[in-house]
mmCIF file of C-alpha atoms in Angstrom:
data_model
loop_
_atom_site.group_PDB
_atom_site.id
_atom_site.type_symbol
_atom_site.label_atom_id
_atom_site.label_comp_id
_atom_site.label_asym_id
_atom_site.label_seq_id
_atom_site.Cartn_x
_atom_site.Cartn_y
_atom_site.Cartn_z
ATOM 1 C CA MET A 65 -21.005 4.356 -11.487
ATOM 2 C CA LYS A 66 -21.010 1.702 -14.180
ATOM 3 C CA ASN A 67 -20.588 -1.310 -11.915
ATOM 4 C CA PRO A 68 -22.070 -0.361 -8.527
ATOM 5 C CA LYS A 69 -22.592 -3.917 -7.270
ATOM 6 C CA LEU A 70 -18.956 -4.864 -7.830
ATOM 7 C CA LYS A 71 -17.832 -1.648 -6.146
ATOM 8 C CA LEU A 72 -20.100 -2.258 -3.163
ATOM 9 C CA ILE A 73 -19.042 -5.880 -2.714
ATOM 10 C CA ILE A 74 -15.327 -5.107 -2.892
ATOM 11 C CA SER A 75 -15.718 -2.137 -0.557
ATOM 12 C CA ILE A 76 -17.625 -4.087 2.096
ATOM 13 C CA LEU A 77 -15.242 -7.052 2.006
ATOM 14 C CA THR A 78 -12.205 -4.796 2.193
ATOM 15 C CA ILE A 79 -13.551 -2.995 5.235
ATOM 16 C CA LEU A 80 -14.419 -6.284 6.947
ATOM 17 C CA ILE A 81 -11.044 -7.849 6.218
ATOM 18 C CA LEU A 82 -9.294 -4.858 7.758
ATOM 19 C CA SER A 83 -11.535 -4.948 10.816
ATOM 20 C CA GLY A 84 -9.782 -6.002 13.995
ATOM 21 C CA ALA A 85 -12.992 -7.522 15.357
ATOM 22 C CA LEU A 86 -13.398 -9.762 12.319
ATOM 23 C CA GLN A 87 -9.759 -10.804 12.493
ATOM 24 C CA ALA A 88 -10.273 -11.851 16.113
ATOM 25 C CA GLN A 89 -13.185 -14.052 15.043
ATOM 26 C CA MET A 90 -11.275 -15.489 12.075
ATOM 27 C CA PHE A 91 -8.417 -16.626 14.246
ATOM 28 C CA ASN A 92 -10.646 -17.672 17.146
ATOM 29 C CA ARG A 93 -8.971 -15.097 19.361
ATOM 30 C CA THR A 94 -10.589 -13.857 22.568
ATOM 31 C CA PRO A 95 -11.051 -10.068 22.358
ATOM 32 C CA THR A 96 -8.967 -8.002 24.784
ATOM 33 C CA PRO A 97 -9.122 -4.411 26.061
ATOM 34 C CA ASN A 98 -6.347 -3.644 23.571
ATOM 35 C CA ASP A 99 -8.772 -4.033 20.658
ATOM 36 C CA THR A 100 -10.570 -0.797 21.502
ATOM 37 C CA LEU A 101 -7.889 0.946 23.564
ATOM 38 C CA LYS A 102 -7.139 4.592 22.798
ATOM 39 C CA SER A 103 -3.531 5.031 23.878
ATOM 40 C CA THR A 104 -3.453 8.839 24.055
ATOM 41 C CA ARG A 105 -6.144 11.326 25.061
ATOM 42 C CA VAL A 106 -5.914 15.091 25.487
ATOM 43 C CA LEU A 107 -8.558 16.134 28.012
ATOM 44 C CA ALA A 108 -10.462 19.404 28.023
ATOM 45 C CA ASN A 109 -8.515 20.600 31.086
ATOM 46 C CA GLY A 110 -5.186 20.118 29.291
ATOM 47 C CA ASP A 111 -4.214 16.841 30.951
ATOM 48 C CA VAL A 112 -2.752 14.201 28.613
ATOM 49 C CA VAL A 113 -3.614 10.559 29.388
ATOM 50 C CA PHE A 114 -1.423 7.705 28.136
ATOM 51 C CA SER A 115 -2.497 4.050 28.218
ATOM 52 C CA ILE A 116 -0.972 0.725 27.221
ATOM 53 C CA TYR A 117 -2.252 -2.834 27.543
ATOM 54 C CA ALA A 118 0.406 -4.897 29.319
ATOM 55 C CA PRO A 119 -1.366 -7.390 31.591
ATOM 56 C CA GLU A 120 1.751 -9.427 32.452
ATOM 57 C CA ALA A 121 4.031 -6.443 33.126
ATOM 58 C CA GLU A 122 5.248 -5.690 36.635
ATOM 59 C CA SER A 123 6.150 -2.057 35.960
ATOM 60 C CA VAL A 124 5.278 0.506 33.303
ATOM 61 C CA THR A 125 6.497 4.088 33.068
ATOM 62 C CA LEU A 126 6.340 6.859 30.489
ATOM 63 C CA GLY A 127 9.360 8.451 28.811
ATOM 64 C CA GLY A 128 10.131 11.060 26.166
ATOM 65 C CA ASP A 129 9.886 14.816 25.674
ATOM 66 C CA ILE A 130 6.401 14.896 27.169
ATOM 67 C CA VAL A 131 7.763 13.980 30.607
ATOM 68 C CA PRO A 132 9.045 17.034 32.543
ATOM 69 C CA TRP A 133 12.800 16.865 33.070
ATOM 70 C CA GLY A 134 13.801 14.994 36.211
ATOM 71 C CA GLN A 135 10.299 13.760 36.959
ATOM 72 C CA LYS A 136 8.784 10.312 36.944
ATOM 73 C CA VAL A 137 5.167 9.807 35.942
ATOM 74 C CA GLU A 138 3.057 7.686 38.255
ATOM 75 C CA SER A 139 1.339 4.735 36.585
ATOM 76 C CA VAL A 140 -1.798 2.879 37.617
ATOM 77 C CA LYS A 141 -2.671 -0.652 36.489
ATOM 78 C CA ALA A 142 -6.347 -1.548 36.115
ATOM 79 C CA GLU A 143 -7.718 -5.051 36.639
ATOM 80 C CA ASN A 144 -8.117 -5.454 32.866
ATOM 81 C CA GLY A 145 -4.349 -5.083 32.330
ATOM 82 C CA VAL A 146 -4.369 -1.494 31.065
ATOM 83 C CA TRP A 147 -1.759 0.834 32.557
ATOM 84 C CA THR A 148 -2.562 4.561 32.676
ATOM 85 C CA MET A 149 -0.296 7.582 33.152
ATOM 86 C CA VAL A 150 -1.232 11.273 33.208
ATOM 87 C CA ILE A 151 0.780 14.375 32.298
ATOM 88 C CA PRO A 152 -1.086 17.275 33.946
ATOM 89 C CA LYS A 153 -1.762 20.368 31.824
ATOM 90 C CA ALA A 154 0.938 19.849 29.190
ATOM 91 C CA ALA A 155 1.929 22.960 27.235
ATOM 92 C CA ALA A 156 0.889 23.165 23.591
ATOM 93 C CA GLY A 157 3.432 21.429 21.366
ATOM 94 C CA THR A 158 4.473 18.259 19.575
ATOM 95 C CA TYR A 159 6.176 15.639 21.719
ATOM 96 C CA ARG A 160 8.001 12.336 21.408
ATOM 97 C CA TYR A 161 6.991 9.649 23.894
ATOM 98 C CA HIS A 162 7.458 5.967 24.629
ATOM 99 C CA PHE A 163 6.614 3.439 27.322
ATOM 100 C CA MET A 164 9.094 1.568 29.514
ATOM 101 C CA VAL A 165 7.621 -1.890 30.119
ATOM 102 C CA ASP A 166 9.622 -3.866 32.671
ATOM 103 C CA GLY A 167 12.668 -1.827 31.678
ATOM 104 C CA LEU A 168 12.154 -2.313 27.916
ATOM 105 C CA LYS A 169 11.591 0.746 25.693
ATOM 106 C CA VAL A 170 8.326 0.207 23.801
ATOM 107 C CA TYR A 171 6.936 2.545 21.148
ATOM 108 C CA ASP A 172 3.183 2.960 21.267
ATOM 109 C CA PRO A 173 1.694 0.029 19.306
ATOM 110 C CA LYS A 174 -1.655 1.828 19.154
ATOM 111 C CA ALA A 175 -0.347 5.087 17.684
ATOM 112 C CA PRO A 176 -2.210 6.025 14.470
ATOM 113 C CA ASP A 177 0.805 5.424 12.234
ATOM 114 C CA ALA A 178 2.387 2.582 14.229
ATOM 115 C CA TYR A 179 1.389 0.034 11.575
ATOM 116 C CA LYS A 180 3.507 1.917 9.039
ATOM 117 C CA THR A 181 6.728 1.258 10.916
ATOM 118 C CA SER A 182 8.467 -2.097 11.167
ATOM 119 C CA ALA A 183 12.033 -3.235 11.681
ATOM 120 C CA LEU A 184 13.643 -4.457 8.466
ATOM 121 C CA ILE A 185 16.531 -6.818 7.790
ATOM 122 C CA ASP A 186 18.169 -7.396 4.415
ATOM 123 C CA VAL A 187 19.071 -11.026 3.697
ATOM 124 C CA THR A 188 21.376 -10.751 0.700
ATOM 125 C CA PRO A 189 23.441 -13.939 0.278
ATOM 126 C CA ASP A 190 24.658 -12.660 -3.089
ATOM 127 C CA GLY A 191 25.565 -9.259 -1.661
ATOM 128 C CA GLU A 192 25.103 -6.259 -3.928
ATOM 129 C CA ASN A 193 24.308 -8.571 -6.831
ATOM 130 C CA GLU A 194 20.809 -9.114 -5.451
ATOM 131 C CA PHE A 195 18.424 -7.135 -7.646
ATOM 132 C CA PHE A 196 16.949 -5.359 -4.588
ATOM 133 C CA ALA A 197 20.231 -4.668 -2.754
ATOM 134 C CA LEU A 198 21.680 -1.255 -1.978
ATOM 135 C CA ARG A 199 24.595 -0.767 -4.370
ATOM 136 C CA LYS A 200 27.219 1.748 -3.374
ATOM 137 C CA ASP A 201 28.793 2.518 -6.733
ATOM 138 C CA ILE A 202 25.748 3.632 -8.749
ATOM 139 C CA PRO A 203 23.665 6.835 -8.862
ATOM 140 C CA HIS A 204 20.597 6.722 -6.661
ATOM 141 C CA GLY A 205 17.243 8.385 -7.105
ATOM 142 C CA ALA A 206 15.214 10.048 -4.364
ATOM 143 C CA VAL A 207 12.092 8.883 -2.545
ATOM 144 C CA SER A 208 10.010 11.851 -1.412
ATOM 145 C CA THR A 209 7.026 12.076 0.914
ATOM 146 C CA ILE A 210 4.224 14.079 -0.670
ATOM 147 C CA GLN A 211 1.227 15.406 1.234
ATOM 148 C CA TYR A 212 -1.823 16.472 -0.730
ATOM 149 C CA PHE A 213 -5.420 17.392 -0.035
ATOM 150 C CA SER A 214 -7.798 14.789 -1.406
ATOM 151 C CA THR A 215 -11.069 16.214 -2.637
ATOM 152 C CA SER A 216 -12.356 12.632 -2.747
ATOM 153 C CA THR A 217 -11.806 11.889 0.955
ATOM 154 C CA LYS A 218 -11.822 15.514 2.177
ATOM 155 C CA THR A 219 -8.610 14.778 4.095
ATOM 156 C CA MET A 220 -4.870 15.289 3.815
ATOM 157 C CA ARG A 221 -3.243 12.142 2.428
ATOM 158 C CA ASN A 222 0.301 10.910 1.766
ATOM 159 C CA MET A 223 2.144 9.257 -1.091
ATOM 160 C CA GLN A 224 5.765 8.344 -1.757
ATOM 161 C CA VAL A 225 7.356 9.304 -5.071
ATOM 162 C CA TRP A 226 10.601 7.870 -6.478
ATOM 163 C CA THR A 227 12.369 10.085 -8.993
ATOM 164 C CA PRO A 228 15.425 8.872 -10.930
ATOM 165 C CA PRO A 229 18.974 10.204 -10.401
ATOM 166 C CA GLY A 230 19.399 13.713 -11.819
ATOM 167 C CA TYR A 231 15.656 14.295 -12.157
ATOM 168 C CA ASN A 232 15.750 17.823 -10.727
ATOM 169 C CA ALA A 233 18.537 18.922 -13.084
ATOM 170 C CA LYS A 234 16.664 17.831 -16.210
ATOM 171 C CA ASN A 235 13.736 19.396 -18.004
ATOM 172 C CA ASN A 236 12.486 16.422 -20.003
ATOM 173 C CA LYS A 237 9.131 14.853 -19.215
ATOM 174 C CA LEU A 238 8.935 11.286 -17.899
ATOM 175 C CA PRO A 239 6.234 8.591 -17.849
ATOM 176 C CA VAL A 240 4.580 7.638 -14.552
ATOM 177 C CA PHE A 241 4.202 4.262 -12.859
ATOM 178 C CA TYR A 242 1.564 4.080 -10.079
ATOM 179 C CA LEU A 243 2.383 1.255 -7.631
ATOM 180 C CA ILE A 244 -0.045 0.191 -4.875
ATOM 181 C CA HIS A 245 0.567 -1.844 -1.711
ATOM 182 C CA GLY A 246 -1.661 -4.523 -0.176
ATOM 183 C CA GLY A 247 -4.193 -4.588 2.646
ATOM 184 C CA GLY A 248 -2.985 -3.647 6.127
ATOM 185 C CA ASP A 249 0.043 -1.809 4.720
ATOM 186 C CA SER A 250 0.640 1.826 3.813
ATOM 187 C CA GLU A 251 2.378 4.031 1.269
ATOM 188 C CA LEU A 252 5.648 3.175 3.050
ATOM 189 C CA ALA A 253 5.443 -0.516 2.157
ATOM 190 C CA TRP A 254 6.787 -0.434 -1.402
ATOM 191 C CA PRO A 255 9.749 1.888 -0.726
ATOM 192 C CA GLY A 256 10.401 0.016 2.545
ATOM 193 C CA VAL A 257 10.046 -3.759 2.561
ATOM 194 C CA GLY A 258 9.289 -3.704 -1.177
ATOM 195 C CA ARG A 259 12.635 -1.995 -1.881
ATOM 196 C CA ALA A 260 11.041 -0.279 -4.884
ATOM 197 C CA GLY A 261 13.485 2.633 -5.000
ATOM 198 C CA LEU A 262 16.539 0.363 -4.850
ATOM 199 C CA ILE A 263 15.095 -1.951 -7.499
ATOM 200 C CA MET A 264 14.509 0.992 -9.817
ATOM 201 C CA ASP A 265 17.989 2.411 -9.086
ATOM 202 C CA ASN A 266 19.596 -0.916 -9.989
ATOM 203 C CA LEU A 267 17.533 -1.492 -13.131
ATOM 204 C CA LEU A 268 18.255 1.996 -14.402
ATOM 205 C CA SER A 269 21.985 1.704 -13.721
ATOM 206 C CA GLU A 270 22.062 -1.518 -15.762
ATOM 207 C CA GLY A 271 20.092 0.010 -18.628
ATOM 208 C CA LYS A 272 17.273 -2.487 -18.095
ATOM 209 C CA CYS A 273 14.432 0.011 -17.747
ATOM 210 C CA GLU A 274 13.333 3.376 -19.060
ATOM 211 C CA GLU A 275 13.492 6.534 -16.968
ATOM 212 C CA MET A 276 10.198 7.135 -15.171
ATOM 213 C CA ILE A 277 8.845 8.277 -11.843
ATOM 214 C CA VAL A 278 7.168 5.796 -9.497
ATOM 215 C CA VAL A 279 4.225 7.000 -7.411
ATOM 216 C CA MET A 280 3.380 4.879 -4.351
ATOM 217 C CA PRO A 281 0.076 6.113 -2.876
ATOM 218 C CA ASP A 282 -1.740 5.146 0.297
ATOM 219 C CA GLY A 283 -4.284 2.544 -0.811
ATOM 220 C CA GLY A 284 -5.505 1.728 2.686
ATOM 221 C CA ILE A 285 -9.060 3.000 2.219
ATOM 222 C CA ASP A 286 -12.279 1.774 0.620
ATOM 223 C CA VAL A 287 -11.480 0.387 -2.850
ATOM 224 C CA THR A 288 -13.958 2.536 -4.748
ATOM 225 C CA LEU A 289 -12.976 5.641 -2.813
ATOM 226 C CA PHE A 290 -9.308 4.969 -3.514
ATOM 227 C CA VAL A 291 -9.942 4.798 -7.257
ATOM 228 C CA GLU A 292 -11.761 8.127 -7.054
ATOM 229 C CA ASP A 293 -8.776 9.548 -5.170
ATOM 230 C CA LEU A 294 -6.367 8.114 -7.740
ATOM 231 C CA VAL A 295 -8.220 9.505 -10.746
ATOM 232 C CA ASN A 296 -9.475 12.802 -9.327
ATOM 233 C CA ASP A 297 -6.643 13.754 -6.971
ATOM 234 C CA ILE A 298 -3.421 11.719 -7.187
ATOM 235 C CA ILE A 299 -2.955 11.665 -10.956
ATOM 236 C CA PRO A 300 -3.881 15.357 -11.407
ATOM 237 C CA TYR A 301 -1.501 16.285 -8.572
ATOM 238 C CA VAL A 302 1.364 14.325 -10.087
ATOM 239 C CA GLU A 303 0.762 15.667 -13.570
ATOM 240 C CA SER A 304 0.608 19.238 -12.251
ATOM 241 C CA ASN A 305 3.615 19.107 -9.931
ATOM 242 C CA PHE A 306 6.095 16.780 -11.671
ATOM 243 C CA LYS A 307 7.670 16.888 -15.124
ATOM 244 C CA VAL A 308 5.634 14.020 -16.538
ATOM 245 C CA TYR A 309 3.505 13.106 -19.519
ATOM 246 C CA ALA A 310 -0.278 13.122 -19.186
ATOM 247 C CA ASP A 311 -0.937 10.480 -21.833
ATOM 248 C CA THR A 312 -2.382 6.972 -21.542
ATOM 249 C CA ASP A 313 0.686 5.483 -23.247
ATOM 250 C CA LYS A 314 2.862 7.018 -20.529
ATOM 251 C CA ARG A 315 0.935 5.664 -17.528
ATOM 252 C CA ALA A 316 1.460 2.305 -15.819
ATOM 253 C CA LEU A 317 -0.460 0.814 -12.904
ATOM 254 C CA ALA A 318 0.274 -2.134 -10.598
ATOM 255 C CA GLY A 319 -0.840 -3.357 -7.201
ATOM 256 C CA LEU A 320 -0.680 -6.416 -4.971
ATOM 257 C CA SER A 321 -3.446 -8.271 -3.131
ATOM 258 C CA MET A 322 -5.962 -5.610 -2.025
ATOM 259 C CA GLY A 323 -3.999 -3.201 -4.195
ATOM 260 C CA GLY A 324 -4.655 -5.626 -7.035
ATOM 261 C CA LEU A 325 -8.398 -5.229 -6.411
ATOM 262 C CA GLU A 326 -7.850 -1.478 -6.627
ATOM 263 C CA VAL A 327 -5.994 -1.928 -9.911
ATOM 264 C CA LEU A 328 -8.867 -4.048 -11.256
ATOM 265 C CA GLU A 329 -11.381 -1.423 -10.169
ATOM 266 C CA ALA A 330 -9.297 1.358 -11.726
ATOM 267 C CA PHE A 331 -8.820 -0.073 -15.196
ATOM 268 C CA MET A 332 -12.313 -1.569 -15.384
ATOM 269 C CA THR A 333 -13.824 1.799 -14.467
ATOM 270 C CA HIS A 334 -11.347 3.726 -16.639
ATOM 271 C CA PRO A 335 -10.219 1.361 -19.427
ATOM 272 C CA ASP A 336 -8.668 4.207 -21.400
ATOM 273 C CA MET A 337 -6.294 5.558 -18.716
ATOM 274 C CA PHE A 338 -3.427 3.040 -18.417
ATOM 275 C CA ALA A 339 -1.281 1.347 -21.065
ATOM 276 C CA TYR A 340 0.636 -1.011 -18.745
ATOM 277 C CA ILE A 341 -1.140 -2.919 -15.977
ATOM 278 C CA ASN A 342 0.007 -5.598 -13.508
ATOM 279 C CA VAL A 343 -2.412 -7.279 -11.095
ATOM 280 C CA MET A 344 -0.277 -9.074 -8.499
ATOM 281 C CA SER A 345 -1.655 -11.900 -6.324
ATOM 282 C CA SER A 346 -5.259 -10.842 -6.600
ATOM 283 C CA GLY A 347 -8.639 -11.601 -8.151
ATOM 284 C CA TRP A 348 -12.356 -11.561 -7.547
ATOM 285 C CA PHE A 349 -13.564 -13.735 -4.680
ATOM 286 C CA ALA A 350 -14.173 -17.142 -6.245
ATOM 287 C CA ASN A 351 -17.237 -17.944 -4.101
ATOM 288 C CA ASN A 352 -19.009 -14.668 -4.911
ATOM 289 C CA LYS A 353 -21.348 -15.292 -7.834
ATOM 290 C CA GLU A 354 -22.646 -11.732 -7.974
ATOM 291 C CA MET A 355 -19.144 -10.295 -8.190
ATOM 292 C CA PHE A 356 -18.381 -12.515 -11.177
ATOM 293 C CA GLU A 357 -21.655 -11.710 -12.920
ATOM 294 C CA THR A 358 -21.117 -7.982 -12.478
ATOM 295 C CA GLY A 359 -17.489 -8.235 -13.598
ATOM 296 C CA ASP A 360 -18.488 -10.276 -16.634
ATOM 297 C CA LYS A 361 -20.995 -7.626 -17.703
ATOM 298 C CA ARG A 362 -18.471 -4.830 -17.264
ATOM 299 C CA LEU A 363 -15.744 -6.628 -19.213
ATOM 300 C CA ALA A 364 -18.164 -7.110 -22.099
ATOM 301 C CA GLU A 365 -18.733 -3.345 -22.106
ATOM 302 C CA ILE A 366 -15.055 -2.363 -22.073
ATOM 303 C CA ALA A 367 -13.376 -5.178 -24.022
ATOM 304 C CA THR A 368 -12.758 -3.170 -27.187
ATOM 305 C CA THR A 369 -11.509 -0.092 -25.323
ATOM 306 C CA LEU A 370 -9.305 -2.086 -22.961
ATOM 307 C CA ASN A 371 -7.731 -4.194 -25.717
ATOM 308 C CA LYS A 372 -6.994 -1.037 -27.672
ATOM 309 C CA ASN A 373 -5.377 0.926 -24.855
ATOM 310 C CA ALA A 374 -3.607 -1.728 -22.771
ATOM 311 C CA LYS A 375 -0.249 -2.500 -24.351
ATOM 312 C CA LEU A 376 0.362 -4.971 -21.526
ATOM 313 C CA LEU A 377 -2.178 -6.419 -19.120
ATOM 314 C CA LEU A 378 -0.304 -8.804 -16.838
ATOM 315 C CA PHE A 379 -1.565 -11.072 -14.057
ATOM 316 C CA THR A 380 1.050 -12.569 -11.719
ATOM 317 C CA GLN A 381 0.750 -15.035 -8.857
ATOM 318 C CA GLY A 382 2.956 -16.668 -6.237
ATOM 319 C CA GLY A 383 2.100 -20.183 -7.373
ATOM 320 C CA PRO A 384 -0.687 -22.472 -6.103
ATOM 321 C CA GLU A 385 0.364 -21.669 -2.534
ATOM 322 C CA ASP A 386 -0.647 -18.025 -3.081
ATOM 323 C CA ILE A 387 -3.871 -17.433 -1.113
ATOM 324 C CA ALA A 388 -5.236 -15.444 -4.074
ATOM 325 C CA TYR A 389 -4.306 -18.096 -6.660
ATOM 326 C CA ASN A 390 -7.734 -19.692 -7.125
ATOM 327 C CA ASN A 391 -9.479 -16.313 -7.093
ATOM 328 C CA GLY A 392 -7.203 -15.080 -9.851
ATOM 329 C CA LYS A 393 -7.428 -18.184 -12.006
ATOM 330 C CA GLU A 394 -11.229 -18.278 -11.817
ATOM 331 C CA MET A 395 -11.432 -14.583 -12.637
ATOM 332 C CA LEU A 396 -9.265 -15.007 -15.724
ATOM 333 C CA LYS A 397 -11.836 -17.408 -17.151
ATOM 334 C CA VAL A 398 -14.165 -14.419 -17.343
ATOM 335 C CA PHE A 399 -11.452 -12.388 -19.070
ATOM 336 C CA ASP A 400 -11.078 -15.253 -21.567
ATOM 337 C CA LYS A 401 -14.834 -15.354 -22.148
ATOM 338 C CA ASN A 402 -14.770 -11.669 -23.072
ATOM 339 C CA SER A 403 -11.679 -11.999 -25.308
ATOM 340 C CA ILE A 404 -9.541 -9.715 -23.150
ATOM 341 C CA LYS A 405 -5.875 -9.884 -24.148
ATOM 342 C CA TYR A 406 -3.550 -10.517 -21.203
ATOM 343 C CA ASP A 407 -0.358 -12.264 -20.091
ATOM 344 C CA PHE A 408 0.002 -14.509 -17.055
ATOM 345 C CA SER A 409 3.012 -15.675 -15.058
ATOM 346 C CA GLU A 410 3.635 -17.288 -11.694
ATOM 347 C CA MET A 411 6.558 -18.177 -9.472
ATOM 348 C CA PRO A 412 6.925 -20.108 -6.204
ATOM 349 C CA GLY A 413 6.678 -18.091 -3.020
ATOM 350 C CA GLY A 414 3.022 -17.665 -2.151
ATOM 351 C CA HIS A 415 1.493 -14.411 -0.996
ATOM 352 C CA SER A 416 4.782 -12.764 -0.075
ATOM 353 C CA TRP A 417 7.094 -9.832 -0.677
ATOM 354 C CA MET A 418 9.647 -12.176 -2.214
ATOM 355 C CA VAL A 419 7.174 -12.689 -5.059
ATOM 356 C CA TRP A 420 6.074 -9.059 -5.317
ATOM 357 C CA ARG A 421 9.618 -7.679 -5.442
ATOM 358 C CA ASN A 422 10.274 -10.075 -8.325
ATOM 359 C CA ASP A 423 7.020 -8.962 -9.968
ATOM 360 C CA LEU A 424 8.154 -5.348 -9.798
ATOM 361 C CA TYR A 425 11.619 -6.219 -11.104
ATOM 362 C CA ARG A 426 10.183 -7.959 -14.171
ATOM 363 C CA PHE A 427 7.281 -5.597 -14.832
ATOM 364 C CA ALA A 428 9.382 -2.426 -14.644
ATOM 365 C CA GLN A 429 11.594 -3.713 -17.447
ATOM 366 C CA LYS A 430 8.584 -3.935 -19.786
ATOM 367 C CA LEU A 431 7.336 -0.398 -19.293
ATOM 368 C CA PHE A 432 7.276 2.425 -21.824
ATOM 369 C CA LYS A 433 9.370 0.612 -24.430
#
């Protein structure tokens, strides 16, 4: 790898930031049994054990398909506040389940994909005129869930892909926009709270953007490993299974926060792969001298190639209140030193989806013109 120190630093910091133990220390929170709780276990004898941490609850029961019809599962509360329930020798199958905590239906907060699901509310004071609103009288594209085997991680992984209205009925190739979420989120963030599909639907209906497909991968892994997955697995999969161009001029890349670090890693490692790039609310860690020295050296190596291939290199921030603002501004001094051509813009709003939805809205209109 051409910049191993930068890769190692970013990888270690990313892992630590996502660590529940570190978060507990950062916020001066006393650890609880919930931090290491495994909510479901299938035992060797076929019994299935369910657990939930609810120290203040007076009653907890288990519900769902896993519970035999007409039966109630006995629950036991330990002194540490963990309730445990057992389904003896459950038959092979896939089951829905939930907990009833003091009469309230609670979905397992420790389930592997629980962090991907959150209740959403649209606040649209201007109704369907909001750029991210669902409009009833326009054609809508489709957001598909794609599963693929990653040779980089040796696991099955997911991504979401938005295709424009009428895509399946057409034979023409389209450019591709790769859009990455931030730390602690998943591939469901941009099509969900980010409203990426609706934003693209609305822009296209107004003639404000070109037709393209938008690929929203799962960036929630080590930064360096994700870039390997992007280059070696995601992009080849997309270019083999969708009607798209496989040219630099027809590829765009954007990401927010941790996803912005992944974008930086991607175009600095592969400066000839993307023509349109947007780093949202991100930057090297301002107090990390080694990261800046390594980044400076790498930019000097790729300056000519990057300036030639990047039609637009854009850095956006949510104003001085953005937690990544100082990191980004300090990093751009290194880009200036190495004569890297870029654009910069900011808006009030901090490190928030309000800012990132606006970033997407503006950036998408500049692509593939």
